[in-house]
Structures are given as structure tokens and as C-alpha cells.
Tab-separated table of C-alpha atoms in Angstrom:
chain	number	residue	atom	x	y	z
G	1	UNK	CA	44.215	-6.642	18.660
G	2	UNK	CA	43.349	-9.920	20.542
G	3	UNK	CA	45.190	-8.386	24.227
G	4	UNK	CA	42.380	-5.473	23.796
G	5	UNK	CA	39.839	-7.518	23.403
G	6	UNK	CA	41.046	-9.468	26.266
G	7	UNK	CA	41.152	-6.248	28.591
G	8	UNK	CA	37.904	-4.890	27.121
G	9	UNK	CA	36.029	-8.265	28.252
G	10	UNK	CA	37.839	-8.195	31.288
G	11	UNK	CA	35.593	-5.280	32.716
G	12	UNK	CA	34.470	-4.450	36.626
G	13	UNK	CA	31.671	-2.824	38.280
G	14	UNK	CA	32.985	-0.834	41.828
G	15	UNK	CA	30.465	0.823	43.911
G	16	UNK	CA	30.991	3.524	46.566
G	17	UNK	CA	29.907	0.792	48.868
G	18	UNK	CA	32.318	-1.643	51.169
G	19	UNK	CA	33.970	-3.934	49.372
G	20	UNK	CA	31.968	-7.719	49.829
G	21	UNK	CA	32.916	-10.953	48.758
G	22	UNK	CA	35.374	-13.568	48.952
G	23	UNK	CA	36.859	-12.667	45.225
G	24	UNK	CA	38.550	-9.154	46.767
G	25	UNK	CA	39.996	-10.463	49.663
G	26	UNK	CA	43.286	-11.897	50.102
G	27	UNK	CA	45.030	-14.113	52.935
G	28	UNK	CA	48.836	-13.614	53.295
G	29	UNK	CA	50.538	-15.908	55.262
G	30	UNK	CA	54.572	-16.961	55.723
G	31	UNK	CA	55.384	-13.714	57.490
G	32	UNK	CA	57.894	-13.874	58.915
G	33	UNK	CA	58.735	-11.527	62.510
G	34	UNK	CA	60.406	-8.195	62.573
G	35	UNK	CA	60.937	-5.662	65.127
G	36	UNK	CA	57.487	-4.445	65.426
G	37	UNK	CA	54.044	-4.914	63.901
G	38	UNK	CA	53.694	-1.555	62.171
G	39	UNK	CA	57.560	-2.173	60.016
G	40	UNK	CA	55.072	-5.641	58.781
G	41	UNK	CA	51.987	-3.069	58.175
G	42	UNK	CA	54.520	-0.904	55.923
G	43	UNK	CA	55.784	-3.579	53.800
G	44	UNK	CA	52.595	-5.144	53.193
G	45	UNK	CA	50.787	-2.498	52.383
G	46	UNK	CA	53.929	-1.401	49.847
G	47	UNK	CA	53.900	-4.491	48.079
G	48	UNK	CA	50.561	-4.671	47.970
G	49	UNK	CA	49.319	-1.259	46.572
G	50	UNK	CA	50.939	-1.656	43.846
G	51	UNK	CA	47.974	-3.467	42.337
G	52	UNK	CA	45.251	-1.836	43.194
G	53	UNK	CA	43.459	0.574	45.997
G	54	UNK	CA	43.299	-0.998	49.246
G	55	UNK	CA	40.173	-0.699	51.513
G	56	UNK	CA	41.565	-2.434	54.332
G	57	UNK	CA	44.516	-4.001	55.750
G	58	UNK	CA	45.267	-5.844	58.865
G	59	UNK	CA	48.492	-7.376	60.061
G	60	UNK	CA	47.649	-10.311	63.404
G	61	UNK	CA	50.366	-12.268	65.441
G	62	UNK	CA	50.062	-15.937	64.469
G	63	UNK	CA	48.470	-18.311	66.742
G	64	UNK	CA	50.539	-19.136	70.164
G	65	UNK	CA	50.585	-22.806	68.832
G	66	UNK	CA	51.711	-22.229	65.226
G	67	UNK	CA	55.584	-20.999	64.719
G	68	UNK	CA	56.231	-17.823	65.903
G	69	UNK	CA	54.811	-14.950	62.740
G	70	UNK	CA	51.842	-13.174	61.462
G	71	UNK	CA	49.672	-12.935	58.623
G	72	UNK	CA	47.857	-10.453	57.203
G	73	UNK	CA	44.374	-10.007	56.103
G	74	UNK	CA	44.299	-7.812	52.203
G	75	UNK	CA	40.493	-6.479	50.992
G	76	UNK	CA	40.588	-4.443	47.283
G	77	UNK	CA	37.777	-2.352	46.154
G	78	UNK	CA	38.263	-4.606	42.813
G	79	UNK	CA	38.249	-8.431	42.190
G	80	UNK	CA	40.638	-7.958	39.745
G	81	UNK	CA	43.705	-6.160	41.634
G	82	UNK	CA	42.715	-8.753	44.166
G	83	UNK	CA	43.503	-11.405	41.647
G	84	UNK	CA	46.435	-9.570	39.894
G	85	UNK	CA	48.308	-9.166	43.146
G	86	UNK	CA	47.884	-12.922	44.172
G	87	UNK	CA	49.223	-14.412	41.512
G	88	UNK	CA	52.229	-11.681	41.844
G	89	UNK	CA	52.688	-12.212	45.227
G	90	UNK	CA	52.585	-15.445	45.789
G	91	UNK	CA	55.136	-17.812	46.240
G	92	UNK	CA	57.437	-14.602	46.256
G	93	UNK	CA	60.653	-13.099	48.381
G	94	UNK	CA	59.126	-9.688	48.058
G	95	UNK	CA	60.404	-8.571	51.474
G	96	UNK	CA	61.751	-11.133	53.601
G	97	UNK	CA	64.112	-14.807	52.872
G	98	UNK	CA	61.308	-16.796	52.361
G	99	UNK	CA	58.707	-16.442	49.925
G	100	UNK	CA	55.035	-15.594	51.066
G	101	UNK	CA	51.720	-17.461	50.787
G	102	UNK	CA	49.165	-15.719	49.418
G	103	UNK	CA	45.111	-17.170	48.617
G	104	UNK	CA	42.016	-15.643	48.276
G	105	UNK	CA	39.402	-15.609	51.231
G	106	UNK	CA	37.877	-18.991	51.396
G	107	UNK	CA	35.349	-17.935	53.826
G	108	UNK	CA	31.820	-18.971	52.791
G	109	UNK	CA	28.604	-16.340	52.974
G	110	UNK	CA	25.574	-16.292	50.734
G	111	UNK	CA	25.752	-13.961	48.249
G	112	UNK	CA	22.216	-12.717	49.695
G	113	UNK	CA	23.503	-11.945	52.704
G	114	UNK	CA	26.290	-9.643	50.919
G	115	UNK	CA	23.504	-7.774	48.846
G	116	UNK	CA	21.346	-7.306	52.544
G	117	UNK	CA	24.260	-5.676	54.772
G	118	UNK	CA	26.542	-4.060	52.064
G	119	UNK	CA	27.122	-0.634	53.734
G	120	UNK	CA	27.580	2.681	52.396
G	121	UNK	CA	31.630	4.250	52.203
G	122	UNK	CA	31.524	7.021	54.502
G	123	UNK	CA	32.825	10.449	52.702
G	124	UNK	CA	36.303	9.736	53.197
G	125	UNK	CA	36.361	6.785	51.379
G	126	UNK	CA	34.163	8.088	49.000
G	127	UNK	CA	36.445	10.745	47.795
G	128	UNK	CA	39.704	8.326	48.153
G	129	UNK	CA	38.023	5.907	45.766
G	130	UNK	CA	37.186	8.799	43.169
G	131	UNK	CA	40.273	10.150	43.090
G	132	UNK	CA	41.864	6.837	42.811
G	133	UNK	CA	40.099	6.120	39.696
G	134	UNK	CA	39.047	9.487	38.205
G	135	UNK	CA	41.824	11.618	38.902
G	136	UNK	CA	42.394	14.663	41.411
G	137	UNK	CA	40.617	17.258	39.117
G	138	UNK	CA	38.243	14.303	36.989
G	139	UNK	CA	35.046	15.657	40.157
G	140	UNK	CA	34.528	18.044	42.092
G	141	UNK	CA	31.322	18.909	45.134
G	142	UNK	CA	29.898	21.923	46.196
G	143	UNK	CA	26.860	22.386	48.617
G	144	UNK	CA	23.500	23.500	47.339
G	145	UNK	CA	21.700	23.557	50.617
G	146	UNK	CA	22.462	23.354	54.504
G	147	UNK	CA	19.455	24.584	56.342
G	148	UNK	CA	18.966	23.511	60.331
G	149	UNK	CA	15.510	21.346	60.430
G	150	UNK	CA	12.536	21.064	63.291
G	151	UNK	CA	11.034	18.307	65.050
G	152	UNK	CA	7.688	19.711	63.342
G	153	UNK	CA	6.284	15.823	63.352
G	154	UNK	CA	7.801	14.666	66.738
G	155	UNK	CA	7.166	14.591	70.569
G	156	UNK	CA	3.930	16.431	70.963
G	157	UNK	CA	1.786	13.481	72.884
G	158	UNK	CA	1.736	15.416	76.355
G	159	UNK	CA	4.129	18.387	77.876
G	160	UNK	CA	5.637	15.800	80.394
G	161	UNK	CA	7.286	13.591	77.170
G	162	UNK	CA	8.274	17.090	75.620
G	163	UNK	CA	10.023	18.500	78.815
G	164	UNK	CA	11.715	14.781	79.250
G	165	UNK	CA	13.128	14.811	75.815
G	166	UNK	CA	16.830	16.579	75.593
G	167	UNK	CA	16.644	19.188	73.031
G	168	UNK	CA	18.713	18.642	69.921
G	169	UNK	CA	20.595	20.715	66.618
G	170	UNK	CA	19.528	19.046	63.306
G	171	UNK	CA	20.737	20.509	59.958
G	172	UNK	CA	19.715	19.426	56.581
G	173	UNK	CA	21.703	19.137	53.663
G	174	UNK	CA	21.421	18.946	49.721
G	175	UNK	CA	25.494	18.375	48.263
G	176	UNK	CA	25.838	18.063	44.177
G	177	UNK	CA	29.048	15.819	42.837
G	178	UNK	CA	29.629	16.708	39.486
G	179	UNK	CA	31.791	14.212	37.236
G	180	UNK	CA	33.600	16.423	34.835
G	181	UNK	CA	34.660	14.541	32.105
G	182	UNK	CA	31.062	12.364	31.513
G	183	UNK	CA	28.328	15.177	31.983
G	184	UNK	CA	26.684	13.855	35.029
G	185	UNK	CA	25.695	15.547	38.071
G	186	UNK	CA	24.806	13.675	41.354
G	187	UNK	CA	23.117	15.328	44.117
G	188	UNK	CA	22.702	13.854	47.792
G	189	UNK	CA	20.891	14.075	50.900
G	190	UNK	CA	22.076	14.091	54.409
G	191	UNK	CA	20.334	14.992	57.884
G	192	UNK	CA	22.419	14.997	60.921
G	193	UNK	CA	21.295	15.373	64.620
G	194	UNK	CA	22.953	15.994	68.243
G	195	UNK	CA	22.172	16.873	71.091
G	196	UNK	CA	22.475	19.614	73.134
G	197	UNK	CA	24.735	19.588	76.324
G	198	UNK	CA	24.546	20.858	79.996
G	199	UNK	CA	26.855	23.957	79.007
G	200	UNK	CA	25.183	24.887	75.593
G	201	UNK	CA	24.585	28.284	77.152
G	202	UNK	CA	28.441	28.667	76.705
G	203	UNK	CA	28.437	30.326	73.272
G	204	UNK	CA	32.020	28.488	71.865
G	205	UNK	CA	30.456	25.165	72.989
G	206	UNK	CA	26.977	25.899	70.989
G	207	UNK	CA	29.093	27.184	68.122
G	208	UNK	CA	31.101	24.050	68.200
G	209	UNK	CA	27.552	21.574	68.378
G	210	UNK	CA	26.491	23.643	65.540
G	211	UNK	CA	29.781	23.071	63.522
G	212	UNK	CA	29.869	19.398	64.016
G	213	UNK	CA	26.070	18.633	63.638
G	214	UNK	CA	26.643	20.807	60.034
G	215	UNK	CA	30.208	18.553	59.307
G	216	UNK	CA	28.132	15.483	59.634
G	217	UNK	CA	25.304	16.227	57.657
G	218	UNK	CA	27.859	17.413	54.393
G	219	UNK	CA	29.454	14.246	55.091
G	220	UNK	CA	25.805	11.919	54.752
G	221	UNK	CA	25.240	13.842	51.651
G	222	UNK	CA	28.446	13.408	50.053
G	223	UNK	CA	28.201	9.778	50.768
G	224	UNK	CA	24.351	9.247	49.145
G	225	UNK	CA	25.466	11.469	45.824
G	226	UNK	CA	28.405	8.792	45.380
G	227	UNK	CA	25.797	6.195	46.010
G	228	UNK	CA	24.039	6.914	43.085
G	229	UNK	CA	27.038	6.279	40.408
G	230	UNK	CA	29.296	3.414	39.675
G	231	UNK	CA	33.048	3.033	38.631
G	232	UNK	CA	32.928	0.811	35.235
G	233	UNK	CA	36.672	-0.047	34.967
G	234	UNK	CA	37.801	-1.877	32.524
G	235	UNK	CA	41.295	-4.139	32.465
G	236	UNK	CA	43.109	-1.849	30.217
G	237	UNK	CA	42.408	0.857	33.101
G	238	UNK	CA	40.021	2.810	31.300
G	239	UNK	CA	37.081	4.031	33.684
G	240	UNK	CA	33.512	5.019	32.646
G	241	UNK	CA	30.995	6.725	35.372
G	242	UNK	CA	27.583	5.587	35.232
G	243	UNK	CA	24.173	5.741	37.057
G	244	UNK	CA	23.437	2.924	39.965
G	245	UNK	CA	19.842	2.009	40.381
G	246	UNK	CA	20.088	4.476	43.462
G	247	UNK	CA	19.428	7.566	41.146
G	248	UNK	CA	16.720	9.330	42.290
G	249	UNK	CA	14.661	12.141	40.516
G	250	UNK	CA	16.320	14.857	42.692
G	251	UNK	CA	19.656	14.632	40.259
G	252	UNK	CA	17.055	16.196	37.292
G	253	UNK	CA	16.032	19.058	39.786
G	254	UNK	CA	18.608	22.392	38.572
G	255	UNK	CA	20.126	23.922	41.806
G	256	UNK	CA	17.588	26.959	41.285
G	257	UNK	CA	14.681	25.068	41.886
G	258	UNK	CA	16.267	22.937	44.652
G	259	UNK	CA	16.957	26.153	46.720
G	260	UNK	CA	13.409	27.104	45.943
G	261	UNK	CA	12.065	24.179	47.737
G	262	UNK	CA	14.751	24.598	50.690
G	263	UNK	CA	13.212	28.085	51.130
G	264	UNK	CA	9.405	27.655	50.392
G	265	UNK	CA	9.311	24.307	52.779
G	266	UNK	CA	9.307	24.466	56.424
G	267	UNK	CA	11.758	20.997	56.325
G	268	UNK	CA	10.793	18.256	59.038
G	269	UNK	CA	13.468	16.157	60.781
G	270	UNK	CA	10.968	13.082	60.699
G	271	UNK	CA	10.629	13.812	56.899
G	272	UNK	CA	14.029	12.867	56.178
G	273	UNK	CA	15.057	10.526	59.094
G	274	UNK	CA	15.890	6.836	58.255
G	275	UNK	CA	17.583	4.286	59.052
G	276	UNK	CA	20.382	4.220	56.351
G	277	UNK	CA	23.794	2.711	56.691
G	278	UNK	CA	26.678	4.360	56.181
G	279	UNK	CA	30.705	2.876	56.929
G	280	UNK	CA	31.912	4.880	60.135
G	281	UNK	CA	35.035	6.118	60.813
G	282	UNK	CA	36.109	7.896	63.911
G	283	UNK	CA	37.536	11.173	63.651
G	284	UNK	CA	36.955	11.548	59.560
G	285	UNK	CA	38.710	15.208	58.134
G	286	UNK	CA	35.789	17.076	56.025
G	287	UNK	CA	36.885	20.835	55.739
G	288	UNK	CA	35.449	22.816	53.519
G	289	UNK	CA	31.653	23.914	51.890
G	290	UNK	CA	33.370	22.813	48.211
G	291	UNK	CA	35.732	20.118	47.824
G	292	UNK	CA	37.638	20.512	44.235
G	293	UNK	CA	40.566	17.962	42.618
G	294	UNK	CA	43.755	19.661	42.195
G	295	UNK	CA	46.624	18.656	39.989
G	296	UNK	CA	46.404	16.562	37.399
């Protein structure tokens, strides 16, 4: 009875955010050289995934006037994995003669500064963080909306600044994340824009534009549903989905009257555009209109 109250107290909040402060990172140190960088990456990255999911990881050559070696650089989504895996690591032979040194980041920044510049997962993280700690088939997304938008607010001051502007594609889109298991429903917002090329009369590149401007504009609404719900994981691994202070009062719209207002509205780009942030990553893999867990 007293180890479950232990785990019960010992209780997290994880956001669909980037992982910020000192508490989730780890410096690993003692390592010693092998034939190439990436053989380092791998055993790091074994060892340490054992204790948690890993946002980042990042293996550097030692300095040219310490001993010849690298270290490594280890940020968690959690504080606890981060803590669990120090005190397992450390002072341990785990893949090499000599044991490793492992401490948390001692790097100082006001916890102000976290709260102002936290950025937003982008949709690949997004998912790998739900599935990590829901399950495959715990969620599931499906589009409600994708409509392209107009520059109805924008650029009309005189013809010269109209014909000087570089026309672009903008699409709109509404995306709904439903958690299975805890009868919530988030729903998301994303607008993406780019511009047209010197070929667009080619019909495959305009088809292309199209495709990508539509890609990025699931992706920014995937990304603000997930922003709206937090990961309340407890030390005995349990996991309970509740609202962030992000919830909005589209998520008690139905779909119905959602697609109502995507057909009735002539949607502006200006309406919509802001300056949020949102993690990037080059070259992200977002297939299809519905994403669904599979497996258990």
C-alpha cells in the first residue's frame, strides 16, 4: 500500500510542447571513442530509451584539449525518466570498460523565460508522444475541413502594390483528435500559405504547390488540437488526458455545425494568420486525410 501511494504522489504533467528545463535534460560524459560517431549515437540512445521517450539526442567530439572522447547531450519529454535513467546510468559499464558520468543539465535560465519561448511539437512529434503514452489505437484524427482561403483583407492600397505582390495558394484547415478511452474530442486550426512559382502554368507543378500547401496546413492543425490536452502520468505509468488552458470553444462546436460555418463563410487568410510557433522539422512524413492507431 505505501509503494502506491508513493507512485500516485509521484505524478507529471507533459505537454505537446518542447521539452524545457534543466530537470529533463541529462549530460553524459566518460565516452569513450569507437569507430564512428553514429555506433556512439546507437548505444546511447539504447541504453537510454529504456527509461523513457527521448525528444532529443546529440552525441559531440570532446574538446581538442580534453582526452580524446565525446559526450552526449540526453532531453526526456518527462522529469522523471530523466531522473530514473541518471541514477541508472550513472557510474555504470553499460557499454564500454569504464563506467559513464551522467548529471542533469546545470545550465541556468529563468523559469520565465521557459514559459515565454516554449514552442509547439510539430505533428510528428505530436503523434510520437501520443502513441508513446496512449497506445497505437488509445487516438485517432480525421479532418473536418480543408477549404483553400483568399486574401479578402490584404493588398488592396493601389494596383502597383497588388501587381508587385507574388500570388500565393492558402488552404484552411479544421482537424478533430479524438482520445478514445477518456471521451474527449480536440479540434485544431491550421492555415498554410506558398507561393506560386515561375512554372505554375505547368499543371504537375501547380498540383504539387497545391498538395504541399494542403500537407502543411493538416500538419498546423494537428499540432494546435494536441495543444489543447495534457499527458497526466503518473509513476506507476498510469496516464490520464486532460484539458490545457489552450481549449478553446471550437472543441464544443459538433462537426455539423463546423462544416456549416466552413461553407456559409467566405474564410479570410488575414482572419486566421498569426504569428504562432510551432517546432520545425525538415522533411516531416504526414500521409493521409485520417490518421488511426493500429495494434494494440
Amino acid at each position: 500500500m505505501a509503494e502506491n501511494a508513493v507512485d500516485l504522489v509521484q505524478a507529471e504533467v507533459v505537454d505537446f510542447k518542447v521539452p524545457s528545463g534543466n530537470n529533463k535534460t541529462l549530460f553524459v560524459c566518460n565516452i569513450l571513442p569507437k569507430e564512428s560517431e553514429a555506433e556512439i549515437y546507437d548505444c546511447i540512445f539504447k541504453v537510454f530509451s529504456e527509461h523513457g521517450l527521448i525528444y532529443f539526442l546529440r552525441v559531440c567530439r570532446n574538446a581538442a584539449v580534453a582526452e580524446p572522447g565525446y559526450y552526449a547531450v540526453v532531453k526526456y519529454y518527462s522529469a522523471l525518466d530523466a531522473s530514473r535513467a541518471q541514477k541508472a546510468a550513472n557510474e555504470q559499464c553499460l557499454f564500454q570498460e569504464i563506467p559513464l558520468k551522467v548529471r542533469m543539465c546545470t545550465k541556468q535560465r529563468s523559469m520565465k523565460a521557459f514559459q515565454e519561448h516554449q514552442l509547439s511539437l510539430n505533428s510528428f512529434k505530436c503523434q510520437e508522444l501520443a502513441n508513446y503514452y496512449l497506445g497505437f489505437n488509445r487516438w485517432s484524427s480525421h479532418i473536418i475541413g480543408l477549404q483553400k482561403i483568399s486574401d479578402a483583407d490584404g493588398y488592396e492600397e493601389n494596383a502597383q502594390v497588388v501587381q508587385s505582390q507574388r500570388k500565393s495558394i492558402k488552404y484552411f484547415c479544421i482537424m478533430e483528435v479524438k482520445f478514445k478511452n477518456y471521451d474527449m474530442c480536440s479540434r485544431g486550426i491550421g492555415v498554410s500559405a506558398e507561393f506560386e512559382t515561375q512554372d505554375v502554368m505547368d499543371p504537375l507543378n501547380y498540383a504539387l504547390t497545391i498538395g504541399r500547401t494542403q500537407k502543411s496546413a493538416k500538419q498546423k492543425a494537428l499540432t494546435d488540437a494536441f495543444q489543447k490536452v495534457v499527458l497526466v502520468v503518473l509513476g506507476n505509468g498510469k496516464v490520464s488526458v486532460q484539458w490545457s488552458l489552450e481549449q478553446d470553444g471550437m472543441d464544443h462546436f459538433t462537426e455539423e455545425e463546423l462544416q456549416t460555418q466552413l461553407q456559409v463563410n467566405d474564410i479570410s487568410w488575414t482572419q486566421f494568420e498569426h504569428d504562432g510557433q510551432e517546432e520545425i522539422l525538415s522533411d516531416l512524413s504526414f500521409n493521409t486525410d485520417s490518421i488511426e492507431g493500429i495494434g494494440a
